[in-house]
PDB file of C-alpha atoms and ligand atoms in Angstrom:
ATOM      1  CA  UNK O 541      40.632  45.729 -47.936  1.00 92.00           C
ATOM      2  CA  UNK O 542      42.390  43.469 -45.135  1.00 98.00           C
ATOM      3  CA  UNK O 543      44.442  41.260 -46.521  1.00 98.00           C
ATOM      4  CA  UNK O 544      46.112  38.277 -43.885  1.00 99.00           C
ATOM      5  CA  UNK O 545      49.347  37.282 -44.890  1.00 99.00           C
ATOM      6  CA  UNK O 546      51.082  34.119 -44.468  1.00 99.00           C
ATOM      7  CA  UNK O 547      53.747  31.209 -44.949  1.00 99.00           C
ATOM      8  CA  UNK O 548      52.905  27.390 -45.117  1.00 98.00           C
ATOM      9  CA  UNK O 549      56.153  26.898 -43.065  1.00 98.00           C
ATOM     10  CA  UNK O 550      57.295  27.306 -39.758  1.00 98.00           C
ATOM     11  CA  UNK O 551      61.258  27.187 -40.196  1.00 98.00           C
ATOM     12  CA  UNK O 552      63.125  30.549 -39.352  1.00 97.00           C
ATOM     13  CA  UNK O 553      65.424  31.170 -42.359  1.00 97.00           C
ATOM     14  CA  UNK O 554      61.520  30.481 -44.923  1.00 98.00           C
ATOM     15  CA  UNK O 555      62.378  30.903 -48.707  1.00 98.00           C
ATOM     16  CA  UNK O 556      58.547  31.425 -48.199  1.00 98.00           C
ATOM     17  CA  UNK O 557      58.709  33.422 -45.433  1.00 98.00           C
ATOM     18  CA  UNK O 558      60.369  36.066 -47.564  1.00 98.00           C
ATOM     19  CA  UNK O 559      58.483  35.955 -50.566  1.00 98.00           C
ATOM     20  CA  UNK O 560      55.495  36.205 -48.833  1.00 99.00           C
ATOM     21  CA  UNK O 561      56.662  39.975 -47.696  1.00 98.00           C
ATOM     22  CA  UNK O 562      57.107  40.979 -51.028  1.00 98.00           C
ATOM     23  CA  UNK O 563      53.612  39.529 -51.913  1.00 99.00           C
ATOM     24  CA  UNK O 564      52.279  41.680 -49.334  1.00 98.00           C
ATOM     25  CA  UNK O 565      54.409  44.763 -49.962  1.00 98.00           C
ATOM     26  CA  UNK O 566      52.177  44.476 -53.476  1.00 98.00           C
ATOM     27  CA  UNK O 567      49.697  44.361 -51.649  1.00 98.00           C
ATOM     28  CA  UNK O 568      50.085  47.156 -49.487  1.00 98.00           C
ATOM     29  CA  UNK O 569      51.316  49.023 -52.336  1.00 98.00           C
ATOM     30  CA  UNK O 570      47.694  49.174 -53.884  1.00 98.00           C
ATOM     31  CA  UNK O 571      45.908  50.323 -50.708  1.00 97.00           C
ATOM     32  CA  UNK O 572      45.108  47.080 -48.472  1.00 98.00           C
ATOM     33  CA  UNK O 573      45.938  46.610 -44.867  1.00 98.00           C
ATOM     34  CA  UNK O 574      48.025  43.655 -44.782  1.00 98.00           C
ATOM     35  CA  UNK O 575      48.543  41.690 -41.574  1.00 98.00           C
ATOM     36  CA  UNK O 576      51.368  39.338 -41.828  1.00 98.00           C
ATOM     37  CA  UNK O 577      51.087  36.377 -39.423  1.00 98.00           C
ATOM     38  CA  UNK O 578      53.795  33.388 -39.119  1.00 98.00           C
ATOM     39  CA  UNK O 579      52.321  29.884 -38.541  1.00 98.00           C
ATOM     40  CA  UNK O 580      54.984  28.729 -35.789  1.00 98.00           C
ATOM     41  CA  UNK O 581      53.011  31.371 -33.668  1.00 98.00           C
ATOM     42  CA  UNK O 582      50.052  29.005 -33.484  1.00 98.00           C
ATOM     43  CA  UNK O 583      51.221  25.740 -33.336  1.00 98.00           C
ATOM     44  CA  UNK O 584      48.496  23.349 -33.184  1.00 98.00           C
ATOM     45  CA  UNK O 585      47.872  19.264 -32.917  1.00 98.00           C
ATOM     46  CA  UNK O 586      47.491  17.528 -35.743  1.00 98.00           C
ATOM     47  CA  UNK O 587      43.697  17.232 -36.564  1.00 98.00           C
ATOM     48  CA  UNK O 588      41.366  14.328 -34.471  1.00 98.00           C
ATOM     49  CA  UNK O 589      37.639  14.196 -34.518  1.00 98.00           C
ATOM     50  CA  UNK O 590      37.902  12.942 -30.972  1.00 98.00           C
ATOM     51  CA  UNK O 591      40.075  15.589 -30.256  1.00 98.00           C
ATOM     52  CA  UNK O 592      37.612  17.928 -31.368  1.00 98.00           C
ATOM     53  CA  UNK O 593      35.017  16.193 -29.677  1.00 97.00           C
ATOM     54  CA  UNK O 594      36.336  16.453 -26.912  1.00 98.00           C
ATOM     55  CA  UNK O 595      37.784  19.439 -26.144  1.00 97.00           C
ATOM     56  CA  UNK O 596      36.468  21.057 -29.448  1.00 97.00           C
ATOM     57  CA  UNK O 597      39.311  23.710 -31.330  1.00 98.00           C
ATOM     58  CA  UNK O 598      42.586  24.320 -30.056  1.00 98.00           C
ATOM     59  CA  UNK O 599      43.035  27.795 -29.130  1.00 98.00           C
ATOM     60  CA  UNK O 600      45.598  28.632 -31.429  1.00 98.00           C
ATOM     61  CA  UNK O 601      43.190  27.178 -34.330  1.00 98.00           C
ATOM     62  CA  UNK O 602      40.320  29.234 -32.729  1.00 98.00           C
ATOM     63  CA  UNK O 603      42.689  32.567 -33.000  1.00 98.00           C
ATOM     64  CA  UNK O 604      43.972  32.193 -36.491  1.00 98.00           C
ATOM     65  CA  UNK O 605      40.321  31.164 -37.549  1.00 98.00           C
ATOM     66  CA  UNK O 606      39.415  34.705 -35.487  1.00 98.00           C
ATOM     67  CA  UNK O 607      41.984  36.252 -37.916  1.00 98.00           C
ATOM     68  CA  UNK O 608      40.588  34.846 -40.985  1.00 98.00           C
ATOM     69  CA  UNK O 609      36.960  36.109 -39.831  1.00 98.00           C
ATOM     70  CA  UNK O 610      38.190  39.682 -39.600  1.00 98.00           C
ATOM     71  CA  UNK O 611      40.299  39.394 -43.292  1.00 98.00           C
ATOM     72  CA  UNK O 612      38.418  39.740 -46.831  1.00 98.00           C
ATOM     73  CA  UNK O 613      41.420  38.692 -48.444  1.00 98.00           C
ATOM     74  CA  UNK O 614      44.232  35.733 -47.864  1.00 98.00           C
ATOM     75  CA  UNK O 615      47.785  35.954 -49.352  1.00 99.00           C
ATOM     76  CA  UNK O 616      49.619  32.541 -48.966  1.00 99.00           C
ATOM     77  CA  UNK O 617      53.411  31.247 -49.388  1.00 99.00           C
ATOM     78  CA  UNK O 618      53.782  27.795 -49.776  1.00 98.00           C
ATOM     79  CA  UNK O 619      56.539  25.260 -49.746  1.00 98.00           C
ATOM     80  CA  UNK O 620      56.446  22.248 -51.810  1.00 98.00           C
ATOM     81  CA  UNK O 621      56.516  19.081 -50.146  1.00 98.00           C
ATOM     82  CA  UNK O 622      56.383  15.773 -52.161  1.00 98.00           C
ATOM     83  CA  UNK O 623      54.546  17.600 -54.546  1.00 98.00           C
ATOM     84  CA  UNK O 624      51.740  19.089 -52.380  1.00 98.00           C
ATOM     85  CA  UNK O 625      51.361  21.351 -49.218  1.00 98.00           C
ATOM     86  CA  UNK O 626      52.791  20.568 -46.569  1.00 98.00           C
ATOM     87  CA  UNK O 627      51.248  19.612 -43.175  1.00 98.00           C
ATOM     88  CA  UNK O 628      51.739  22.771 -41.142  1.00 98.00           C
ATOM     89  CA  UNK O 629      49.229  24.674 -44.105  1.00 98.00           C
ATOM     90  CA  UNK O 630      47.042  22.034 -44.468  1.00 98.00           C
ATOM     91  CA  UNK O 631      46.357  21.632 -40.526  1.00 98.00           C
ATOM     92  CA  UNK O 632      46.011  24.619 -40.377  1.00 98.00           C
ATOM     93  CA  UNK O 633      43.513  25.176 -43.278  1.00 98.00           C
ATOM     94  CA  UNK O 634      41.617  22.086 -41.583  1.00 98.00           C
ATOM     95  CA  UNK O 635      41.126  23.680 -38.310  1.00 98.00           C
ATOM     96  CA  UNK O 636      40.076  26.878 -39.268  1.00 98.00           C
ATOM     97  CA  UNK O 637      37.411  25.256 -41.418  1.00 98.00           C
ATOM     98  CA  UNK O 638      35.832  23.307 -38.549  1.00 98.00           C
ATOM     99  CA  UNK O 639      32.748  25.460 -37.698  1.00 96.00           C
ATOM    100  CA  UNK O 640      31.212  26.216 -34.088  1.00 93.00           C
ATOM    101  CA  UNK O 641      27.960  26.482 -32.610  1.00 91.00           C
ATOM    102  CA  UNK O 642      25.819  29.103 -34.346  1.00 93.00           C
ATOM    103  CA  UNK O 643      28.173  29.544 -36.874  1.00 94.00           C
ATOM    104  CA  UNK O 644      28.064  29.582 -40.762  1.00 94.00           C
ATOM    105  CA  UNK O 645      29.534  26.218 -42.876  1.00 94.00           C
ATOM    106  CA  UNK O 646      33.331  27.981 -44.035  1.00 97.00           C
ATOM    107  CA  UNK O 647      32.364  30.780 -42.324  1.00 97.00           C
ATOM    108  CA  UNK O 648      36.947  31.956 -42.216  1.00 98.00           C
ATOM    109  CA  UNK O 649      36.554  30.832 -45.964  1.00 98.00           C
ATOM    110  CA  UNK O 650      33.421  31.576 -47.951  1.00 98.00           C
ATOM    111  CA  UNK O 651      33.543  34.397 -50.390  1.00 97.00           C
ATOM    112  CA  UNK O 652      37.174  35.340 -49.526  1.00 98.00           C
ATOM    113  CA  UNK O 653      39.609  36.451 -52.033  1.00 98.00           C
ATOM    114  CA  UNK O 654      43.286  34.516 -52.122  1.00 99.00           C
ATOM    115  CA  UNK O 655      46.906  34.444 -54.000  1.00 99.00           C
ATOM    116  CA  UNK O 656      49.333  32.216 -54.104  1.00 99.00           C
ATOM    117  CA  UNK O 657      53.431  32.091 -54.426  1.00 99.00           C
ATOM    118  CA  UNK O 658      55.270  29.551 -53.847  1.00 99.00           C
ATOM    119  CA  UNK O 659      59.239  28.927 -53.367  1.00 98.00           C
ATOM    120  CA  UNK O 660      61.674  26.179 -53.346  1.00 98.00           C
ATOM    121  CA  UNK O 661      65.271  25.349 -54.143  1.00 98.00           C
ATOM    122  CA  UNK O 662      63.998  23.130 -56.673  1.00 97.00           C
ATOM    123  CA  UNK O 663      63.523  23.775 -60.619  1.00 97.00           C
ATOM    124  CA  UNK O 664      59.933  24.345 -60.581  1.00 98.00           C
ATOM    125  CA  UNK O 665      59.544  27.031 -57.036  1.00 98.00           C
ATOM    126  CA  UNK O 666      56.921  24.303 -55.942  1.00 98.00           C
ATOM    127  CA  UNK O 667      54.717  25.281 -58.938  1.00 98.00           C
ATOM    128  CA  UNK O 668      52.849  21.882 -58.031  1.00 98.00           C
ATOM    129  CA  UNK O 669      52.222  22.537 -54.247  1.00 98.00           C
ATOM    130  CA  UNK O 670      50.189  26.055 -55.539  1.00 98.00           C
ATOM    131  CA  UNK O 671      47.734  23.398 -57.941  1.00 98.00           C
ATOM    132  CA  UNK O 672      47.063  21.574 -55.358  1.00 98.00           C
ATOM    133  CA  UNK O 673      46.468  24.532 -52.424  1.00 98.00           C
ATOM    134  CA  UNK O 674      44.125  26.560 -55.512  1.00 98.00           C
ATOM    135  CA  UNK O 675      42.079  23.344 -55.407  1.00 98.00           C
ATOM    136  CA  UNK O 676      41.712  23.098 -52.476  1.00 98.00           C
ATOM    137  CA  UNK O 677      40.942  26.942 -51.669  1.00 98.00           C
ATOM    138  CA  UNK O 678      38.574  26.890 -54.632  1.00 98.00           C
ATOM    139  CA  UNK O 679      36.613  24.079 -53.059  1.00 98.00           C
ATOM    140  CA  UNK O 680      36.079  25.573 -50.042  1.00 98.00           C
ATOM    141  CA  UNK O 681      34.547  28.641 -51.583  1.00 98.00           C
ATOM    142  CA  UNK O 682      37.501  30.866 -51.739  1.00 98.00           C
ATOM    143  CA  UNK O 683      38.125  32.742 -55.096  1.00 98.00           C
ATOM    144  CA  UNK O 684      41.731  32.338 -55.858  1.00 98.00           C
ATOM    145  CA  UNK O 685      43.249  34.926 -58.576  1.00 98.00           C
ATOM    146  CA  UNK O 686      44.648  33.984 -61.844  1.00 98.00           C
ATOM    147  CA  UNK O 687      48.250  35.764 -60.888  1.00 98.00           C
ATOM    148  CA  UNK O 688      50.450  33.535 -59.025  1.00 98.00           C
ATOM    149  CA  UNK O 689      54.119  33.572 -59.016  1.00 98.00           C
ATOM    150  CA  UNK O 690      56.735  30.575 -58.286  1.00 98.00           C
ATOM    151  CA  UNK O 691      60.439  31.151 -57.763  1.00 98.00           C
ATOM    152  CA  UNK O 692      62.605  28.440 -58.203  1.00 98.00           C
ATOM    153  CA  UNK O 693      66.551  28.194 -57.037  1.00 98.00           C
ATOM    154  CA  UNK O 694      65.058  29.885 -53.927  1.00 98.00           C
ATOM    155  CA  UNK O 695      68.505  29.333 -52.762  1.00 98.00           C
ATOM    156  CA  UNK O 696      70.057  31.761 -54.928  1.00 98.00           C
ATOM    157  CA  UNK O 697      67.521  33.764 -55.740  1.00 98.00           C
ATOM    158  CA  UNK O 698      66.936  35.991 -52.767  1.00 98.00           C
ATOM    159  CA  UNK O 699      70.057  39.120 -51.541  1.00 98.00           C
ATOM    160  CA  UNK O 700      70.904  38.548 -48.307  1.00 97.00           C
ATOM    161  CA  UNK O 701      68.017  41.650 -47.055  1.00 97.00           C
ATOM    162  CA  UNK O 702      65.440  39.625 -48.562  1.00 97.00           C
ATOM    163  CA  UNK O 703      64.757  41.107 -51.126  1.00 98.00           C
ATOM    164  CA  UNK O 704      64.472  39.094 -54.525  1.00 98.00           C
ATOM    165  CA  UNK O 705      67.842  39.394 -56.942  1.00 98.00           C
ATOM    166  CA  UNK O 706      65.355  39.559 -60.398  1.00 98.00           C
ATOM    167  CA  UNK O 707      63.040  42.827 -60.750  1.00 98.00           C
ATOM    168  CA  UNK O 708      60.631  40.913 -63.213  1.00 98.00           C
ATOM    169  CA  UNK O 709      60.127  38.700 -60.468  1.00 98.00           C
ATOM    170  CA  UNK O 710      59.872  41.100 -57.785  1.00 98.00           C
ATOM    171  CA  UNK O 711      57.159  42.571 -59.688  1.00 98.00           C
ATOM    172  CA  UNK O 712      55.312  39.361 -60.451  1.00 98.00           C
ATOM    173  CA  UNK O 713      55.425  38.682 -56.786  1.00 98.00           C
ATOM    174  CA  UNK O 714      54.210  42.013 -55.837  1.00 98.00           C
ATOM    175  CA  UNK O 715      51.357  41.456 -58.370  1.00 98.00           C
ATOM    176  CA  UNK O 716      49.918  38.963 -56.888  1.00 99.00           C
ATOM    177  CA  UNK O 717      49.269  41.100 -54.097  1.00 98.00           C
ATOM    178  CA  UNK O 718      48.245  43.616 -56.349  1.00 98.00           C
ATOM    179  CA  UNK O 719      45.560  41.758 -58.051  1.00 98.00           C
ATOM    180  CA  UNK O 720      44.406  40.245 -55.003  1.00 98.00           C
ATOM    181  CA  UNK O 721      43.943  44.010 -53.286  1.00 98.00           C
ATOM    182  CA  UNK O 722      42.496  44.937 -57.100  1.00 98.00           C
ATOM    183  CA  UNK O 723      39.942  42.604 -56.803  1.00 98.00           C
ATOM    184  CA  UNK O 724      38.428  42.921 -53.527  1.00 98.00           C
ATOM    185  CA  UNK O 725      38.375  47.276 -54.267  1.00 97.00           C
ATOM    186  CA  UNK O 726      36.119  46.172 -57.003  1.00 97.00           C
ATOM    187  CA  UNK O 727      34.262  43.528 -54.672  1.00 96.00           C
ATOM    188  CA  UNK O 728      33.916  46.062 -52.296  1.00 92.00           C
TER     189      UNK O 728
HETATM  190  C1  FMN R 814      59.448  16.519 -46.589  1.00 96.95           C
HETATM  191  C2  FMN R 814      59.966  17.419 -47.668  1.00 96.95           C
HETATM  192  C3  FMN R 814      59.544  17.215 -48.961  1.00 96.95           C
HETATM  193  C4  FMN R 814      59.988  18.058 -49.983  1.00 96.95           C
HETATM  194  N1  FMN R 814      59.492  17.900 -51.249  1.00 96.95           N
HETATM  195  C5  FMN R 814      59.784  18.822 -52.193  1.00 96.95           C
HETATM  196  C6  FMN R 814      59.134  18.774 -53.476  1.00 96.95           C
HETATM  197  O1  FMN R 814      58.332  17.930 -53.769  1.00 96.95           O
HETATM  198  N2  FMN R 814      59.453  19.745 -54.354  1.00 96.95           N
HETATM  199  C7  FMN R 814      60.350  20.736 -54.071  1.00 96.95           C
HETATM  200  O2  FMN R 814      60.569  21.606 -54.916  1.00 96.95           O
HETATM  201  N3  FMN R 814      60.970  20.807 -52.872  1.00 96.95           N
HETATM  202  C8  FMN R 814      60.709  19.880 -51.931  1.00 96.95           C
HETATM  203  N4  FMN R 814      61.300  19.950 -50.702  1.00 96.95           N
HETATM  204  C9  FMN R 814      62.323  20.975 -50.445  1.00 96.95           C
HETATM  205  C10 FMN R 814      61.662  22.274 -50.003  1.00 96.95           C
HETATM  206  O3  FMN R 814      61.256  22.995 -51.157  1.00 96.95           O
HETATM  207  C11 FMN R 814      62.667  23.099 -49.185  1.00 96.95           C
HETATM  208  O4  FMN R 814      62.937  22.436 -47.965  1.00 96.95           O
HETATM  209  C12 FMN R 814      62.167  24.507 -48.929  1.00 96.95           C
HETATM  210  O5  FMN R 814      63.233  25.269 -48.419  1.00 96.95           O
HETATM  211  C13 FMN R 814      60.957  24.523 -48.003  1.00 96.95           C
HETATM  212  O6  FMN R 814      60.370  25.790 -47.947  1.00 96.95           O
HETATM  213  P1  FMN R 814      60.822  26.892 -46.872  1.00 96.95           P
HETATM  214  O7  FMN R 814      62.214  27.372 -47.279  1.00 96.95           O
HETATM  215  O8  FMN R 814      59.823  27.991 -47.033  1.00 96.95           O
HETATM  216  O9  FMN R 814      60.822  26.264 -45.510  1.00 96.95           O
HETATM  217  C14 FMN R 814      60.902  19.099 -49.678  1.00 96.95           C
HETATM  218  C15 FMN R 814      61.326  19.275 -48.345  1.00 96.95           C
HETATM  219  C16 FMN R 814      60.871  18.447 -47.358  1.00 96.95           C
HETATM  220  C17 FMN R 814      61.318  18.685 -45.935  1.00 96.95           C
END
Protein backbone atom coordinates (compact mmCIF):
# COMPACT_ATOMS: atom_id res chain seq x y z
CA UNK A 1 0.00 0.00 0.00
CA UNK A 2 2.42 2.95 -1.22
CA UNK A 3 0.72 5.78 -1.60
CA UNK A 4 2.86 9.06 -3.42
CA UNK A 5 1.77 12.19 -2.20
CA UNK A 6 1.69 15.45 -3.80
CA UNK A 7 0.78 19.25 -4.52
CA UNK A 8 -0.04 20.74 -8.05
CA UNK A 9 1.96 23.83 -6.88
CA UNK A 10 5.32 24.80 -6.38
CA UNK A 11 4.95 28.06 -4.13
CA UNK A 12 6.39 27.73 -0.48
CA UNK A 13 3.58 29.01 1.80
CA UNK A 14 0.85 26.02 -0.62
CA UNK A 15 -2.79 26.17 0.78
CA UNK A 16 -2.28 22.79 -1.09
CA UNK A 17 0.78 22.00 0.19
CA UNK A 18 -0.84 21.67 3.59
CA UNK A 19 -3.85 19.95 2.86
CA UNK A 20 -2.17 17.51 1.08
CA UNK A 21 -0.39 16.39 4.60
CA UNK A 22 -3.49 15.92 6.17
CA UNK A 23 -4.68 13.82 3.12
CA UNK A 24 -1.81 11.71 3.69
CA UNK A 25 -1.86 11.63 7.48
CA UNK A 26 -5.42 9.70 6.49
CA UNK A 27 -3.69 7.88 4.69
CA UNK A 28 -1.09 6.77 6.84
CA UNK A 29 -3.55 6.48 9.47
CA UNK A 30 -5.13 3.32 7.73
CA UNK A 31 -1.85 1.45 7.15
CA UNK A 32 -0.20 2.84 3.75
CA UNK A 33 3.29 4.07 3.31
CA UNK A 34 2.92 7.47 2.13
CA UNK A 35 5.76 9.28 0.38
CA UNK A 36 5.17 12.91 0.16
CA UNK A 37 7.04 14.57 -2.74
CA UNK A 38 6.89 18.51 -3.62
CA UNK A 39 6.84 19.36 -7.37
CA UNK A 40 9.42 22.41 -7.17
CA UNK A 41 11.91 19.46 -6.51
CA UNK A 42 11.63 18.42 -10.14
CA UNK A 43 11.25 21.25 -12.11
CA UNK A 44 10.94 20.41 -15.63
CA UNK A 45 10.50 22.26 -19.30
CA UNK A 46 7.42 22.71 -20.49
CA UNK A 47 6.48 19.72 -22.80
CA UNK A 48 8.00 19.65 -26.79
CA UNK A 49 7.85 16.68 -29.04
CA UNK A 50 11.14 17.90 -30.43
CA UNK A 51 12.34 18.21 -27.15
CA UNK A 52 11.58 14.77 -26.53
CA UNK A 53 12.90 13.78 -29.68
CA UNK A 54 15.70 14.93 -29.12
CA UNK A 55 16.99 14.47 -26.00
CA UNK A 56 13.98 12.20 -24.97
CA UNK A 57 12.63 12.85 -20.92
CA UNK A 58 14.06 15.28 -18.73
CA UNK A 59 15.57 13.73 -15.82
CA UNK A 60 13.50 15.16 -13.32
CA UNK A 61 10.34 13.79 -15.45
CA UNK A 62 12.20 10.40 -15.69
CA UNK A 63 12.55 10.41 -11.61
CA UNK A 64 9.07 11.39 -10.65
CA UNK A 65 7.78 8.91 -13.42
CA UNK A 66 10.39 6.31 -11.41
CA UNK A 67 8.31 7.33 -8.32
CA UNK A 68 5.02 6.75 -9.80
CA UNK A 69 6.29 3.16 -11.05
CA UNK A 70 7.15 2.13 -7.51
CA UNK A 71 3.50 3.73 -5.97
CA UNK A 72 0.03 1.71 -6.25
CA UNK A 73 -1.67 4.63 -5.12
CA UNK A 74 -1.53 8.66 -5.95
CA UNK A 75 -2.89 11.32 -3.50
CA UNK A 76 -3.04 14.80 -5.24
CA UNK A 77 -3.59 18.60 -4.02
CA UNK A 78 -4.55 20.85 -6.52
CA UNK A 79 -4.89 24.55 -6.97
CA UNK A 80 -7.43 26.04 -9.13
CA UNK A 81 -6.32 28.04 -11.88
CA UNK A 82 -8.87 29.66 -14.31
CA UNK A 83 -10.95 26.93 -13.55
CA UNK A 84 -8.62 23.96 -14.30
CA UNK A 85 -5.14 22.61 -13.18
CA UNK A 86 -2.63 24.43 -13.37
CA UNK A 87 0.52 23.99 -15.54
CA UNK A 88 3.07 22.75 -13.03
CA UNK A 89 0.42 19.37 -12.51
CA UNK A 90 -0.43 19.07 -15.83
CA UNK A 91 3.37 19.06 -17.14
CA UNK A 92 4.01 17.08 -14.97
CA UNK A 93 1.19 14.49 -15.53
CA UNK A 94 2.30 14.84 -19.36
CA UNK A 95 5.79 13.79 -18.85
CA UNK A 96 5.36 11.03 -16.75
CA UNK A 97 2.91 9.61 -19.27
CA UNK A 98 5.38 9.67 -22.17
CA UNK A 99 6.51 5.99 -22.35
CA UNK A 100 10.16 4.59 -23.17
CA UNK A 101 11.59 1.90 -25.06
CA UNK A 102 10.28 -1.48 -23.93
CA UNK A 103 7.91 -0.02 -21.84
CA UNK A 104 4.08 -0.44 -21.29
CA UNK A 105 1.47 2.52 -22.82
CA UNK A 106 0.70 4.51 -19.04
CA UNK A 107 2.84 2.26 -17.61
CA UNK A 108 3.24 5.33 -14.04
CA UNK A 109 -0.65 5.36 -14.61
CA UNK A 110 -2.55 2.21 -15.52
CA UNK A 111 -4.48 0.50 -12.82
CA UNK A 112 -3.39 3.00 -10.10
CA UNK A 113 -5.62 4.15 -7.42
CA UNK A 114 -5.96 8.25 -6.84
CA UNK A 115 -7.74 11.09 -4.53
CA UNK A 116 -8.17 14.34 -4.90
CA UNK A 117 -8.42 17.73 -2.58
CA UNK A 118 -8.23 20.73 -3.64
CA UNK A 119 -7.78 24.37 -1.92
CA UNK A 120 -8.17 27.93 -2.73
CA UNK A 121 -9.02 31.28 -1.20
CA UNK A 122 -11.91 31.30 -3.33
CA UNK A 123 -15.70 30.23 -2.50
CA UNK A 124 -15.65 26.98 -4.12
CA UNK A 125 -11.71 25.41 -2.72
CA UNK A 126 -11.15 24.92 -6.59
CA UNK A 127 -13.98 22.32 -6.63
CA UNK A 128 -13.70 22.81 -10.57
CA UNK A 129 -9.87 22.23 -10.97
CA UNK A 130 -10.60 18.45 -9.13
CA UNK A 131 -13.47 17.78 -12.32
CA UNK A 132 -11.24 18.48 -14.56
CA UNK A 133 -7.87 16.54 -12.97
CA UNK A 134 -10.62 13.22 -12.23
CA UNK A 135 -11.10 13.40 -16.01
CA UNK A 136 -8.26 13.47 -16.86
CA UNK A 137 -6.83 10.71 -14.34
CA UNK A 138 -9.81 8.57 -15.31
CA UNK A 139 -8.78 8.70 -18.93
CA UNK A 140 -5.56 7.65 -18.49
CA UNK A 141 -6.60 4.52 -16.68
CA UNK A 142 -6.32 5.65 -13.17
CA UNK A 143 -9.29 4.81 -10.80
CA UNK A 144 -10.04 7.93 -8.93
CA UNK A 145 -12.25 7.47 -5.57
CA UNK A 146 -15.60 8.89 -5.03
CA UNK A 147 -14.28 10.88 -1.66
CA UNK A 148 -12.77 14.10 -2.46
CA UNK A 149 -12.68 17.08 -0.31
CA UNK A 150 -12.41 20.99 -1.31
CA UNK A 151 -11.71 23.72 1.21
CA UNK A 152 -12.56 27.01 0.35
CA UNK A 153 -11.36 30.46 2.26
CA UNK A 154 -8.05 28.52 2.29
CA UNK A 155 -6.92 31.75 3.66
CA UNK A 156 -8.61 31.45 6.83
CA UNK A 157 -9.13 28.17 7.09
CA UNK A 158 -5.84 26.65 8.10
CA UNK A 159 -4.03 27.51 12.23
CA UNK A 160 -0.93 28.79 11.78
CA UNK A 161 0.77 24.75 12.41
CA UNK A 162 -1.11 23.69 9.52
CA UNK A 163 -3.41 22.08 10.70
CA UNK A 164 -7.10 22.73 9.43
CA UNK A 165 -9.36 25.11 11.98
CA UNK A 166 -12.79 22.71 11.19
CA UNK A 167 -12.64 18.92 12.53
CA UNK A 168 -15.44 17.86 9.97
CA UNK A 169 -13.12 18.93 7.49
CA UNK A 170 -10.07 17.56 8.87
CA UNK A 171 -11.76 14.35 8.77
CA UNK A 172 -13.09 14.62 5.24
CA UNK A 173 -9.59 15.40 4.21
CA UNK A 174 -8.12 12.58 6.04
CA UNK A 175 -10.77 10.36 4.33
CA UNK A 176 -9.76 10.73 1.27
CA UNK A 177 -6.67 9.21 2.20
CA UNK A 178 -8.48 6.75 3.96
CA UNK A 179 -10.53 5.49 1.17
CA UNK A 180 -7.81 5.65 -1.16
CA UNK A 181 -5.49 3.26 1.33
CA UNK A 182 -9.12 1.24 1.81
CA UNK A 183 -9.28 0.52 -1.58
CA UNK A 184 -6.03 -0.64 -2.69
CA UNK A 185 -6.03 -3.23 0.89
CA UNK A 186 -8.96 -4.66 -0.89
CA UNK A 187 -7.15 -4.48 -4.44
CA UNK A 188 -4.38 -6.02 -2.96
C1 LIG B 1 -3.18 32.18 -12.78
C2 LIG B 1 -4.09 32.00 -11.59
C3 LIG B 1 -5.40 31.67 -11.81
C4 LIG B 1 -6.26 31.47 -10.72
N1 LIG B 1 -7.54 31.06 -10.95
C5 LIG B 1 -8.31 30.69 -9.90
C6 LIG B 1 -9.60 30.08 -10.12
O1 LIG B 1 -10.05 29.89 -11.21
N2 LIG B 1 -10.29 29.72 -9.02
C7 LIG B 1 -9.83 29.91 -7.75
O2 LIG B 1 -10.51 29.52 -6.80
N3 LIG B 1 -8.62 30.47 -7.52
C8 LIG B 1 -7.86 30.86 -8.55
N4 LIG B 1 -6.62 31.40 -8.34
C9 LIG B 1 -6.17 31.67 -6.96
C10 LIG B 1 -5.53 30.42 -6.37
O3 LIG B 1 -6.56 29.59 -5.85
C11 LIG B 1 -4.57 30.84 -5.25
O4 LIG B 1 -3.47 31.53 -5.81
C12 LIG B 1 -4.09 29.64 -4.45
O5 LIG B 1 -3.43 30.12 -3.29
C13 LIG B 1 -3.20 28.72 -5.27
O6 LIG B 1 -2.94 27.52 -4.60
P1 LIG B 1 -1.69 27.34 -3.62
O7 LIG B 1 -1.98 28.17 -2.37
O8 LIG B 1 -1.68 25.89 -3.29
O9 LIG B 1 -0.45 27.81 -4.32
C14 LIG B 1 -5.76 31.64 -9.40
C15 LIG B 1 -4.41 32.00 -9.22
C16 LIG B 1 -3.59 32.18 -10.29
C17 LIG B 1 -2.14 32.52 -10.06
Amino acid sequence: MKILAFAGATRAESWNKKLIKIAAAGATAAGAQVTLIDLRDFPMPLYDGDLEATNGIPENGKKLKALFLEHKGLLISSPEYNSSITGVLKNAIDWVSRSEPGEKPLAAYAGKVAGLVSASPGQLGGLRALVHLRSILGNIKVLVVPEQASVSKADQAFNPDGTLKDEKQRAQVEGVGKAVAALLAKLA
